[in-house]
Coordinates of C-alpha atoms in Angstrom, one line a residue:
Chain A
X1 CA 0.0 0.0 0.0
X2 CA 2.8 2.4 -0.7
X3 CA 0.7 4.8 -2.7
X4 CA -0.6 6.0 0.5
X5 CA 2.8 7.4 1.4
X6 CA 2.5 10.3 -1.1
X7 CA 4.7 13.3 -0.8
X8 CA 3.1 16.5 0.3
X9 CA 0.9 18.4 -1.8
X10 CA 1.6 19.5 -5.4
X11 CA -1.0 22.1 -6.2
X12 CA 0.6 22.7 -9.6
X13 CA -0.6 19.3 -10.7
X14 CA -4.2 19.8 -9.8
X15 CA -5.6 21.9 -12.6
X16 CA -9.3 21.3 -11.8
X17 CA -8.9 23.4 -8.9
X18 CA -8.4 26.7 -11.0
X19 CA -5.7 27.9 -8.5
X20 CA -3.0 30.2 -9.6
X21 CA 0.5 28.7 -9.8
X22 CA 2.5 32.0 -9.9
X23 CA 2.4 35.4 -8.8
X24 CA -0.8 36.2 -10.5
X25 CA -3.8 34.6 -12.1
X26 CA -6.3 35.3 -14.8
X27 CA -10.0 35.2 -14.3
X28 CA -11.6 32.8 -16.6
X29 CA -14.8 34.7 -16.9
X30 CA -13.6 38.3 -17.4
X31 CA -9.9 38.0 -18.1
X32 CA -8.9 40.4 -15.3
X33 CA -5.4 39.7 -13.9
X34 CA -5.4 39.2 -10.2
X35 CA -2.3 39.2 -8.1
X36 CA -2.0 36.3 -5.5
X37 CA -2.0 38.3 -2.4
X38 CA -5.1 40.2 -3.5
X39 CA -6.7 36.9 -4.7
X40 CA -6.2 35.4 -1.2
X41 CA -7.7 38.4 0.4
X42 CA -10.6 38.1 -1.9
X43 CA -11.0 34.4 -0.7
X44 CA -10.2 33.2 -4.2
X45 CA -13.0 35.3 -6.0
X46 CA -12.3 37.7 -9.0
X47 CA -12.1 41.4 -7.7
X48 CA -13.8 42.5 -10.9
X49 CA -16.6 40.1 -11.7
X50 CA -16.9 38.0 -8.5
X51 CA -16.1 34.8 -10.3
X52 CA -15.8 32.2 -7.6
X53 CA -12.8 29.9 -8.3
X54 CA -13.1 26.3 -7.4
X55 CA -11.3 25.7 -4.1
X56 CA -10.9 22.7 -1.8
X57 CA -11.7 21.9 1.8
X58 CA -8.4 23.4 3.2
X59 CA -9.3 26.9 1.9
X60 CA -13.0 26.6 3.0
X61 CA -11.8 25.6 6.5
X62 CA -9.6 28.6 6.6
X63 CA -12.6 30.8 5.5
X64 CA -15.3 29.7 7.8
X65 CA -13.9 28.4 11.0
X66 CA -12.5 30.3 14.0
X67 CA -8.7 30.5 13.7
X68 CA -7.0 27.1 14.6
X69 CA -10.4 25.7 15.8
X70 CA -10.7 23.0 13.1
X71 CA -9.8 19.4 13.8
X72 CA -10.0 16.9 10.9
X73 CA -11.2 13.4 11.8
X74 CA -11.5 10.1 10.1
X75 CA -8.4 10.5 7.9
X76 CA -7.7 6.8 7.9
X77 CA -10.4 5.4 5.7
X78 CA -9.6 4.8 2.1
X79 CA -11.6 3.6 -1.0
X80 CA -11.1 0.0 -1.7
X81 CA -11.9 -1.5 -5.1
X82 CA -14.8 -4.1 -4.0
X83 CA -15.5 -4.9 -7.6
X84 CA -12.2 -4.9 -9.1
X85 CA -13.4 -2.3 -11.4
X86 CA -11.5 -1.8 -14.9
X87 CA -12.6 0.4 -17.6
X88 CA -9.8 2.0 -19.7
X89 CA -7.5 1.7 -16.6
X90 CA -8.0 0.0 -13.3
X91 CA -9.9 1.9 -10.5
X92 CA -6.9 1.2 -8.1
X93 CA -4.7 3.2 -10.6
X94 CA -7.1 6.1 -10.8
X95 CA -7.3 6.2 -7.0
X96 CA -3.3 6.0 -6.7
X97 CA -3.2 8.9 -9.2
X98 CA -5.7 10.9 -7.2
X99 CA -3.8 10.5 -3.9
X100 CA -0.7 11.5 -5.6
X101 CA -2.1 14.6 -7.2
X102 CA -4.0 16.0 -4.2
X103 CA -3.7 16.4 -0.7
X104 CA -7.0 14.9 0.1
X105 CA -7.8 11.5 1.8
X106 CA -10.8 11.3 -0.5
X107 CA -13.6 13.6 -2.0
X108 CA -14.9 14.5 1.4
X109 CA -12.9 16.0 4.3
X110 CA -14.7 16.0 7.7
X111 CA -14.1 17.2 11.2
X112 CA -15.3 19.8 13.7
X113 CA -14.5 23.2 15.0
X114 CA -16.2 26.5 16.0
X115 CA -17.7 29.4 14.0
X116 CA -17.8 32.4 16.2
X117 CA -17.5 30.1 19.1
X118 CA -20.3 27.8 18.2
X119 CA -19.2 24.0 17.7
X120 CA -20.4 22.5 14.3
X121 CA -19.6 19.1 12.7
X122 CA -18.4 19.7 9.2
X123 CA -17.6 18.3 5.9
X124 CA -16.4 19.8 2.6
X125 CA -16.0 18.0 -0.6
X126 CA -12.8 18.2 -2.7
X127 CA -13.6 18.4 -6.6
X128 CA -10.0 17.4 -7.5
X129 CA -10.3 14.1 -6.1
X130 CA -11.9 12.1 -8.8
X131 CA -14.2 14.9 -9.7
X132 CA -15.7 15.1 -6.2
X133 CA -17.4 11.7 -6.9
X134 CA -19.2 9.9 -4.0
X135 CA -18.2 6.5 -3.3
X136 CA -18.2 4.4 -0.1
X137 CA -15.6 6.6 1.6
X138 CA -17.6 9.9 0.9
X139 CA -20.8 8.2 2.3
X140 CA -19.1 6.7 5.3
X141 CA -17.4 10.1 6.2
X142 CA -20.6 12.0 5.7
X143 CA -22.4 9.4 8.1
X144 CA -19.8 9.9 10.6
X145 CA -19.9 13.7 10.6
X146 CA -23.7 13.4 10.9
X147 CA -23.5 11.0 13.8
X148 CA -20.9 13.2 15.3
X149 CA -23.4 16.1 15.2
X150 CA -26.1 13.9 16.8
X151 CA -23.9 12.8 19.6
X152 CA -22.3 16.2 20.3
X153 CA -25.8 17.9 19.7
X154 CA -24.2 20.3 17.3
X155 CA -25.3 21.6 13.9
X156 CA -24.0 20.0 10.7
X157 CA -22.5 22.1 8.0
X158 CA -21.6 20.4 4.6
X159 CA -20.1 22.2 1.5
X160 CA -20.6 20.2 -1.6
X161 CA -18.9 20.0 -5.0
X162 CA -19.3 16.9 -7.1
X163 CA -19.6 15.3 -10.4
X164 CA -21.9 12.8 -9.1
X165 CA -21.6 9.1 -8.2
X166 CA -18.3 7.3 -8.3
X167 CA -19.0 4.9 -11.2
X168 CA -16.2 2.6 -10.4
X169 CA -18.0 1.6 -7.1
X170 CA -21.0 0.9 -9.1
X171 CA -24.0 -0.1 -6.8
X172 CA -22.1 0.8 -3.6
X173 CA -21.8 4.5 -4.9
X174 CA -25.7 4.5 -5.7
X175 CA -26.4 3.2 -2.1
X176 CA -24.4 6.2 -0.6
X177 CA -27.3 8.4 -1.7
X178 CA -29.6 6.2 0.5
X179 CA -27.1 6.0 3.4
X180 CA -26.4 9.9 3.6
X181 CA -30.2 10.7 3.4
X182 CA -31.1 8.0 6.0
X183 CA -28.6 9.5 8.6
X184 CA -30.1 13.0 7.9
X185 CA -33.5 11.7 8.8
X186 CA -32.0 10.7 12.2
X187 CA -30.4 14.3 12.4
X188 CA -33.9 15.9 11.7
X189 CA -35.3 13.7 14.5
X190 CA -32.8 15.0 16.9
X191 CA -33.9 18.6 15.8
X192 CA -30.4 19.6 14.8
X193 CA -29.8 22.2 12.1
X194 CA -28.4 21.2 8.8
X195 CA -26.9 23.7 6.5
X196 CA -26.0 22.7 3.0
X197 CA -23.8 24.8 0.9
X198 CA -23.8 24.0 -2.9
X199 CA -20.5 25.1 -4.7
X200 CA -19.6 24.8 -8.5
X201 CA -20.6 22.1 -9.5
X202 CA -23.0 20.0 -7.3
X203 CA -24.6 17.4 -9.5
X204 CA -26.0 13.8 -9.8
X205 CA -26.1 11.7 -6.8
X206 CA -24.7 14.3 -4.5
X207 CA -27.3 16.9 -5.4
X208 CA -30.1 14.3 -5.5
X209 CA -29.4 13.2 -1.9
X210 CA -27.7 15.1 1.0
X211 CA -26.9 18.5 -0.8
X212 CA -30.5 19.1 -1.6
X213 CA -31.8 18.2 2.0
X214 CA -30.5 21.2 4.0
X215 CA -32.8 22.8 6.6
X216 CA -31.1 25.9 4.8
X217 CA -29.8 25.5 1.2
X218 CA -27.1 28.0 0.2
X219 CA -25.6 28.4 -3.3
X220 CA -22.4 30.2 -4.2
X221 CA -22.8 32.8 -7.1
X222 CA -23.0 31.1 -10.5
X223 CA -22.5 27.6 -9.1
X224 CA -23.7 24.8 -11.3
X225 CA -26.4 22.8 -9.3
X226 CA -28.1 20.1 -11.2
X227 CA -29.4 16.5 -11.4
X228 CA -28.3 15.8 -14.9
X229 CA -25.3 17.7 -16.2
X230 CA -25.9 20.3 -19.0
X231 CA -24.2 18.1 -21.6
X232 CA -26.6 15.0 -20.7
X233 CA -29.6 17.4 -20.8
X234 CA -28.6 18.8 -24.2
X235 CA -27.9 15.4 -25.6
X236 CA -31.3 14.2 -24.6
X237 CA -33.5 17.1 -25.7
X238 CA -31.3 18.2 -28.6
X239 CA -32.1 21.9 -27.9
X240 CA -29.9 24.7 -26.8
X241 CA -30.1 25.4 -23.2
X242 CA -31.4 28.6 -22.0
X243 CA -29.0 31.2 -20.5
X244 CA -28.1 30.7 -16.9
X245 CA -29.8 27.2 -17.0
X246 CA -28.9 25.3 -13.8
X247 CA -26.8 28.1 -12.5
X248 CA -27.4 29.1 -8.7
X249 CA -29.2 32.2 -9.6
X250 CA -32.0 30.3 -11.7
X251 CA -32.1 27.5 -8.9
X252 CA -33.0 30.1 -6.5
X253 CA -35.5 31.7 -8.7
X254 CA -37.0 28.2 -9.0
X255 CA -37.3 27.6 -5.3
X256 CA -34.5 25.2 -4.4
X257 CA -32.0 27.6 -2.6
X258 CA -32.7 29.8 0.2
X259 CA -30.0 32.2 -0.7
X260 CA -26.9 32.8 -2.7
X261 CA -23.9 34.0 -0.7
X262 CA -20.7 35.5 -1.7
X263 CA -17.7 33.5 -0.3
X264 CA -16.7 36.6 1.8
X265 CA -20.1 36.5 3.6
X266 CA -20.3 32.8 4.1
X267 CA -18.9 32.6 7.6
X268 CA -21.1 35.3 8.9
X269 CA -24.2 33.8 7.0
X270 CA -23.8 30.3 8.7
X271 CA -23.2 32.0 12.0
X272 CA -26.3 34.2 11.6
X273 CA -28.6 31.2 10.6
X274 CA -27.3 28.9 13.4
X275 CA -27.8 31.8 15.9
X276 CA -31.4 31.9 15.2
X277 CA -31.9 28.0 14.7
X278 CA -30.2 26.9 17.8
Chain B
X1 CA -49.9 -8.4 -26.3
X2 CA -46.8 -10.4 -27.4
X3 CA -44.6 -8.6 -29.9
X4 CA -42.8 -11.6 -31.5
X5 CA -39.8 -9.7 -30.3
X6 CA -36.7 -12.1 -30.3
X7 CA -33.4 -11.5 -28.5
X8 CA -30.3 -12.2 -30.5
X9 CA -29.3 -15.1 -28.1
X10 CA -32.8 -16.6 -28.2
X11 CA -32.6 -17.1 -32.0
X12 CA -31.4 -20.9 -32.0
X13 CA -34.4 -21.7 -29.8
X14 CA -36.6 -19.9 -32.2
X15 CA -35.1 -21.7 -35.3
X16 CA -35.8 -25.1 -33.6
X17 CA -39.4 -23.9 -32.9
X18 CA -39.9 -23.0 -36.5
X19 CA -38.6 -26.4 -37.6
X20 CA -41.2 -28.1 -35.5
X21 CA -43.9 -26.0 -37.1
X22 CA -42.7 -26.9 -40.5
X23 CA -42.7 -30.5 -39.7
X24 CA -46.3 -30.4 -38.4
X25 CA -47.5 -28.6 -41.6
X26 CA -45.6 -31.0 -43.9
X27 CA -46.5 -34.3 -42.0
X28 CA -50.1 -34.5 -43.3
X29 CA -51.3 -38.0 -42.1
X30 CA -48.0 -39.3 -41.1
X31 CA -47.4 -39.9 -37.3
X32 CA -44.5 -37.8 -36.4
X33 CA -45.6 -37.1 -33.0
X34 CA -42.5 -39.1 -31.5
X35 CA -40.0 -36.9 -33.5
X36 CA -41.7 -33.7 -32.6
X37 CA -41.8 -34.7 -28.8
X38 CA -38.0 -35.2 -29.1
X39 CA -37.6 -31.9 -30.7
X40 CA -39.7 -30.1 -28.2
X41 CA -37.6 -31.6 -25.4
X42 CA -34.6 -30.2 -27.2
X43 CA -36.2 -26.7 -27.4
X44 CA -36.8 -26.8 -23.6
X45 CA -33.1 -28.2 -23.0
X46 CA -31.7 -25.4 -25.3
X47 CA -33.8 -22.6 -23.6
X48 CA -32.8 -23.9 -20.0
X49 CA -29.2 -24.1 -21.3
X50 CA -29.2 -20.6 -22.6
X51 CA -31.0 -19.1 -19.6
X52 CA -28.9 -20.9 -17.1
X53 CA -25.7 -19.3 -18.7
X54 CA -26.6 -15.8 -19.3
X55 CA -24.1 -13.0 -19.5
X56 CA -24.7 -9.8 -17.8
X57 CA -25.5 -8.0 -20.9
X58 CA -28.1 -10.6 -21.9
X59 CA -29.8 -10.0 -18.6
X60 CA -30.0 -6.2 -19.3
X61 CA -31.5 -7.2 -22.6
X62 CA -34.2 -9.4 -20.9
X63 CA -35.0 -6.8 -18.4
X64 CA -35.8 -4.5 -21.4
X65 CA -37.9 -7.0 -23.3
X66 CA -40.9 -5.3 -24.6
X67 CA -43.3 -8.1 -23.5
X68 CA -42.0 -8.2 -20.0
X69 CA -44.6 -7.3 -17.4
X70 CA -44.6 -3.9 -16.1
X71 CA -45.8 -2.3 -12.9
X72 CA -49.5 -2.0 -13.9
X73 CA -49.4 -5.6 -15.0
X74 CA -48.6 -6.6 -11.6
X75 CA -51.0 -4.1 -9.9
X76 CA -53.8 -5.9 -11.7
X77 CA -52.6 -9.5 -11.3
X78 CA -50.5 -10.0 -8.2
X79 CA -52.6 -7.6 -6.3
X80 CA -56.5 -7.3 -6.1
X81 CA -58.9 -4.5 -6.1
X82 CA -56.3 -2.0 -7.7
X83 CA -57.5 1.6 -7.9
X84 CA -55.1 4.1 -9.4
X85 CA -54.6 7.4 -7.8
X86 CA -53.3 10.4 -9.9
X87 CA -51.3 13.8 -9.3
X88 CA -48.9 15.2 -7.0
X89 CA -51.5 17.9 -5.9
X90 CA -48.9 20.5 -7.0
X91 CA -48.2 20.5 -10.8
X92 CA -49.5 17.6 -12.7
X93 CA -49.9 13.9 -13.0
X94 CA -46.8 12.0 -14.1
X95 CA -47.8 8.9 -16.3
X96 CA -44.1 7.5 -15.8
X97 CA -45.1 6.6 -12.3
X98 CA -48.3 4.7 -11.5
X99 CA -49.5 4.4 -7.9
X100 CA -52.6 3.6 -5.9
X101 CA -54.5 1.4 -3.4
X102 CA -54.7 -2.3 -3.8
X103 CA -54.8 -5.5 -1.7
X104 CA -52.3 -8.3 -1.3
X105 CA -54.1 -11.4 -0.3
X106 CA -56.9 -9.4 1.5
X107 CA -54.6 -6.8 3.1
X108 CA -54.7 -3.3 1.9
X109 CA -51.4 -1.8 0.8
X110 CA -50.1 1.2 -1.1
X111 CA -48.5 0.4 -4.5
X112 CA -46.1 2.7 -6.2
X113 CA -44.1 1.8 -9.5
X114 CA -42.4 3.3 -12.5
X115 CA -44.4 2.6 -15.7
X116 CA -43.1 2.1 -19.3
X117 CA -45.3 1.9 -22.4
X118 CA -45.6 -1.0 -24.7
X119 CA -45.6 0.7 -28.1
X120 CA -44.2 4.2 -29.4
X121 CA -47.5 5.9 -28.6
X122 CA -47.8 4.7 -25.1
X123 CA -44.1 5.0 -24.4
X124 CA -44.4 8.6 -25.5
X125 CA -47.2 9.0 -23.0
X126 CA -45.1 7.3 -20.2
X127 CA -42.0 9.2 -21.2
X128 CA -40.3 5.7 -21.5
X129 CA -40.6 5.1 -18.0
X130 CA -38.6 8.3 -17.0
X131 CA -40.3 10.2 -14.3
X132 CA -40.3 13.9 -14.0
X133 CA -40.0 15.5 -10.5
X134 CA -43.8 15.4 -10.1
X135 CA -43.7 11.6 -10.5
X136 CA -41.5 11.3 -7.3
X137 CA -43.8 14.0 -5.5
X138 CA -46.7 11.8 -6.4
X139 CA -44.9 9.0 -4.9
X140 CA -44.3 11.2 -1.7
X141 CA -47.9 11.9 -1.5
X142 CA -48.6 8.0 -1.5
X143 CA -46.1 7.6 1.3
X144 CA -48.0 10.2 3.3
X145 CA -51.2 8.2 2.8
X146 CA -49.4 5.0 3.9
X147 CA -48.3 6.7 7.1
X148 CA -51.6 8.4 7.8
X149 CA -53.7 5.1 7.3
X150 CA -50.9 2.8 8.6
X151 CA -50.5 0.7 5.3
X152 CA -47.5 -1.2 4.0
X153 CA -45.8 0.2 0.9
X154 CA -44.8 -2.0 -2.1
X155 CA -42.6 -0.3 -4.7
X156 CA -41.6 -1.7 -8.1
X157 CA -38.7 -0.3 -9.8
X158 CA -38.4 -0.2 -13.6
X159 CA -36.9 2.8 -15.0
X160 CA -34.1 3.6 -17.5
X161 CA -33.5 6.7 -15.2
X162 CA -35.1 9.9 -14.0
X163 CA -35.7 12.1 -17.0
X164 CA -32.8 14.5 -17.8
X165 CA -34.9 17.3 -19.4
X166 CA -34.9 21.2 -19.0
X167 CA -38.3 21.3 -17.3
X168 CA -37.4 18.3 -15.0
X169 CA -34.3 20.2 -13.9
X170 CA -36.1 23.5 -13.4
X171 CA -38.8 21.7 -11.2
X172 CA -36.0 20.3 -9.0
X173 CA -35.5 16.5 -10.1
X174 CA -32.7 16.5 -7.7
X175 CA -34.6 17.8 -4.8
X176 CA -37.6 15.6 -5.6
X177 CA -35.4 12.4 -5.4
X178 CA -33.7 13.5 -2.3
X179 CA -36.8 14.3 -0.5
X180 CA -38.1 10.8 -1.1
X181 CA -34.9 9.3 0.2
X182 CA -35.1 11.2 3.3
X183 CA -39.0 10.5 3.8
X184 CA -38.7 6.7 3.0
X185 CA -35.8 6.4 5.6
X186 CA -38.2 7.5 8.5
X187 CA -41.6 6.3 7.2
X188 CA -43.2 4.2 10.1
X189 CA -44.7 1.5 7.9
X190 CA -43.0 -1.6 6.4
X191 CA -41.7 -0.9 2.8
X192 CA -40.8 -3.6 0.2
X193 CA -39.1 -2.7 -2.8
X194 CA -38.8 -5.0 -5.9
X195 CA -36.6 -4.3 -9.0
X196 CA -38.9 -5.7 -11.7
X197 CA -36.8 -4.8 -14.8
X198 CA -34.5 -1.8 -15.1
X199 CA -33.1 -0.2 -11.9
X200 CA -31.1 2.8 -13.2
X201 CA -29.5 5.1 -10.8
X202 CA -31.1 7.8 -8.7
X203 CA -34.3 7.6 -11.0
X204 CA -34.8 4.0 -9.4
X205 CA -33.6 4.7 -6.0
X206 CA -36.0 7.7 -5.6
X207 CA -38.7 5.0 -4.8
X208 CA -36.4 2.4 -3.7
X209 CA -35.5 2.8 0.2
X210 CA -37.1 0.0 2.1
X211 CA -37.0 -2.9 4.7
X212 CA -36.7 -5.5 2.0
X213 CA -34.8 -4.9 -1.4
X214 CA -35.7 -7.8 -3.9
X215 CA -35.0 -8.2 -7.5
X216 CA -36.5 -10.4 -10.2
X217 CA -33.9 -12.9 -11.5
X218 CA -33.6 -11.0 -14.8
X219 CA -33.6 -7.4 -13.6
X220 CA -30.6 -5.1 -13.3
X221 CA -29.9 -2.4 -10.8
X222 CA -26.9 -0.1 -11.0
X223 CA -25.5 3.5 -10.6
X224 CA -25.6 3.9 -14.4
X225 CA -26.9 2.1 -17.5
X226 CA -24.1 0.0 -19.2
X227 CA -24.3 2.2 -22.4
X228 CA -24.0 5.5 -20.5
X229 CA -21.1 4.0 -18.5
X230 CA -19.4 3.0 -21.7
X231 CA -19.8 6.3 -23.1
X232 CA -18.5 8.1 -20.1
X233 CA -15.7 5.9 -19.0
X234 CA -14.6 4.3 -22.5
X235 CA -15.5 7.5 -24.3
X236 CA -17.6 5.3 -26.7
X237 CA -20.9 3.5 -26.9
X238 CA -19.2 0.1 -27.9
X239 CA -18.3 -1.1 -24.5
X240 CA -21.7 -1.7 -23.2
X241 CA -21.1 -5.5 -22.6
X242 CA -17.9 -5.0 -20.9
X243 CA -19.4 -1.9 -18.8
X244 CA -22.2 -4.4 -17.7
X245 CA -19.5 -7.0 -16.6
X246 CA -17.6 -4.3 -14.7
X247 CA -20.7 -2.9 -13.2
X248 CA -21.9 -6.2 -11.8
X249 CA -25.5 -5.2 -12.0
X250 CA -27.3 -8.5 -11.8
X251 CA -29.6 -9.8 -9.0
X252 CA -26.8 -12.4 -8.4
X253 CA -24.3 -9.8 -8.1
X254 CA -26.3 -7.5 -5.9
X255 CA -27.0 -10.5 -3.7
X256 CA -23.5 -11.6 -3.5
X257 CA -22.4 -8.0 -2.5
X258 CA -25.1 -7.7 0.2
X259 CA -27.1 -5.0 -1.3
X260 CA -30.4 -6.9 -1.8
X261 CA -32.1 -9.5 0.3
X262 CA -33.6 -12.0 -2.1
X263 CA -33.7 -13.0 -5.8
X264 CA -37.1 -13.8 -7.0
X265 CA -36.9 -16.6 -9.6
X266 CA -38.6 -16.0 -12.9
X267 CA -40.2 -18.6 -15.3
X268 CA -37.6 -20.2 -17.7
X269 CA -37.2 -17.9 -20.6
X270 CA -38.0 -14.7 -18.5
X271 CA -41.0 -13.2 -16.9
X272 CA -42.9 -12.5 -20.3
X273 CA -42.8 -16.3 -21.2
X274 CA -45.5 -16.9 -18.4
X275 CA -46.8 -13.8 -16.8
X276 CA -49.5 -15.6 -14.7
X277 CA -46.8 -17.8 -13.2
X278 CA -44.6 -14.7 -12.6
X279 CA -47.3 -12.9 -11.0
X280 CA -48.1 -15.9 -8.6
X281 CA -44.3 -16.2 -7.7
X282 CA -44.2 -12.5 -6.9
X283 CA -47.5 -12.7 -4.9
X284 CA -46.3 -15.6 -2.7
X285 CA -42.8 -13.9 -2.0
X286 CA -44.5 -10.7 -0.9
X287 CA -47.0 -12.3 1.2
X288 CA -44.2 -14.1 3.0
X289 CA -41.9 -11.1 3.3
X290 CA -44.7 -8.9 4.5
X291 CA -45.6 -11.4 7.2
X292 CA -42.1 -11.3 8.4
X293 CA -41.8 -7.5 8.4
X294 CA -45.0 -7.1 10.4
X295 CA -43.6 -9.2 13.3
X296 CA -41.1 -6.4 14.0
X297 CA -42.2 -3.6 16.1
X298 CA -42.4 -0.5 13.8
X299 CA -39.8 1.7 15.8
X300 CA -37.4 -1.3 15.5
X301 CA -38.2 -1.7 11.8
X302 CA -37.2 1.9 11.0
X303 CA -34.0 1.5 13.1
X304 CA -33.1 -1.6 11.3
X305 CA -34.0 0.1 7.8
X306 CA -31.4 2.9 8.6
X307 CA -28.8 0.4 9.9
X308 CA -29.1 -1.5 6.6
X309 CA -28.3 1.3 4.3
X310 CA -25.7 2.6 6.9
X311 CA -23.9 -0.7 6.4
X312 CA -23.7 -0.3 2.7
X313 CA -20.4 0.5 1.3
X314 CA -16.9 -1.0 1.3
X315 CA -13.6 0.7 2.4
X316 CA -10.4 0.0 4.3
X317 CA -9.0 1.4 7.4
X318 CA -5.3 2.2 7.3
X319 CA -3.2 2.6 10.4

């Protein structure tokens, strides 16, 4: 199992994260040149057009938690390959590659910490780990985060970003939708708040299970939030998709989000909602 | 009703059957019954041989056979006194999901199932068994009825997937499915789920949480259809057989992997070869399973249901 012993993170390799690799970066939406220091101050959003760059759990933890209050848990569980799945390459190779390229233990990081002094149980997905796909490890970690919320009587806050189910875990990945939703029904019975934050993109098995089930659903600006991705929809209906289709702003208009929150207001908004719900 | 639709791997059987027909018509007054009986035996042997050695892709094809019984066929055969209820009380009635009240051996139950059509016209009406959000919300209404009147729920799964259309997305396909997963996880009534044909992804699971998950012998259940899996992972539509193998999507596979509780046998040659028999088999299994579930106190049943799904998944712990 030597592939667990990867070297420290190598952010240059993970292009899906849209992170700058030098002193400045260019906004993919408006071409604005943003300097690295400014970029970090802006919480990885564009100073000109508010484009929210894709970031990972490490950055979100820095954004929403009280300083040094976060403890990551359950870092020791790893995807196995129950079906010996092989497509154009074996699943084990894809996993090894993901461990090498990212600093994540899977597509979901969980733990606990405080936001303005209030303890929460927390999970944040990592899109750069196999497209943020949900397999058994994501399901189990979500389950443990929810169970921790129940046993500690704290709120649960989850930040999602996912291309959907992890196909290489086939039926096991489908059943994670059931597993995560089932534990949320326990959380609901315990009358504990669950805030779901959907970032770009939140689709497929994740949107059709725990991501859409928040007591309060929050979207990041312009985030793609969908069941079927736009390409699949386009192929099915063979029509051009309307402007803004499946973007957070239209999902809000259609009634499936409570609000859209700029990343710089995320911490304060979570705190505000929890203050009134607990 | 039979469409004379023949699957590629069934052709040897069909040819033998044709030969028997020919012999009969040519025989005239000659007594060829012994030879015919012999051939008939051969037909049965051949069919049994084919059906005992099906590949995963062949099972997918049987699950899609146009003569295969659909949800409403079972509602009107396995069950008695079926009366259909329509509409989600919010937007419209979705014909891709059929539900209502019925009795199982004299006990009233709530039934919910995906519904395909048999020909082009009815398939357009049923949207090929692909529900829109209002279909899941109609099912959700049935779940509320079941809770209110304390009736068991029987769900039949048979869909190529939830419909990926513009309107379906705008009306919250993801939310509609998610809400059902949550509701079914806490409903204080027994729930039995049976995959009767195709169990494709979240569209199937959206009415698929229960205390017992059963599959007909020639049905499939997976995170994605083999063709779509081929197109995404192999970037070509040509690897569907291989994708079906990799996905391990048959009833046998799911039983071996601890996802389902029981495989319901089909008549040789598939459910469509003898729909009366199939309906009877399903009925006896459902009566038996429901009897068992009713012995369990309802709080305990809900706890066990959650535990059942909590246990699903395979991972390893490193030190």
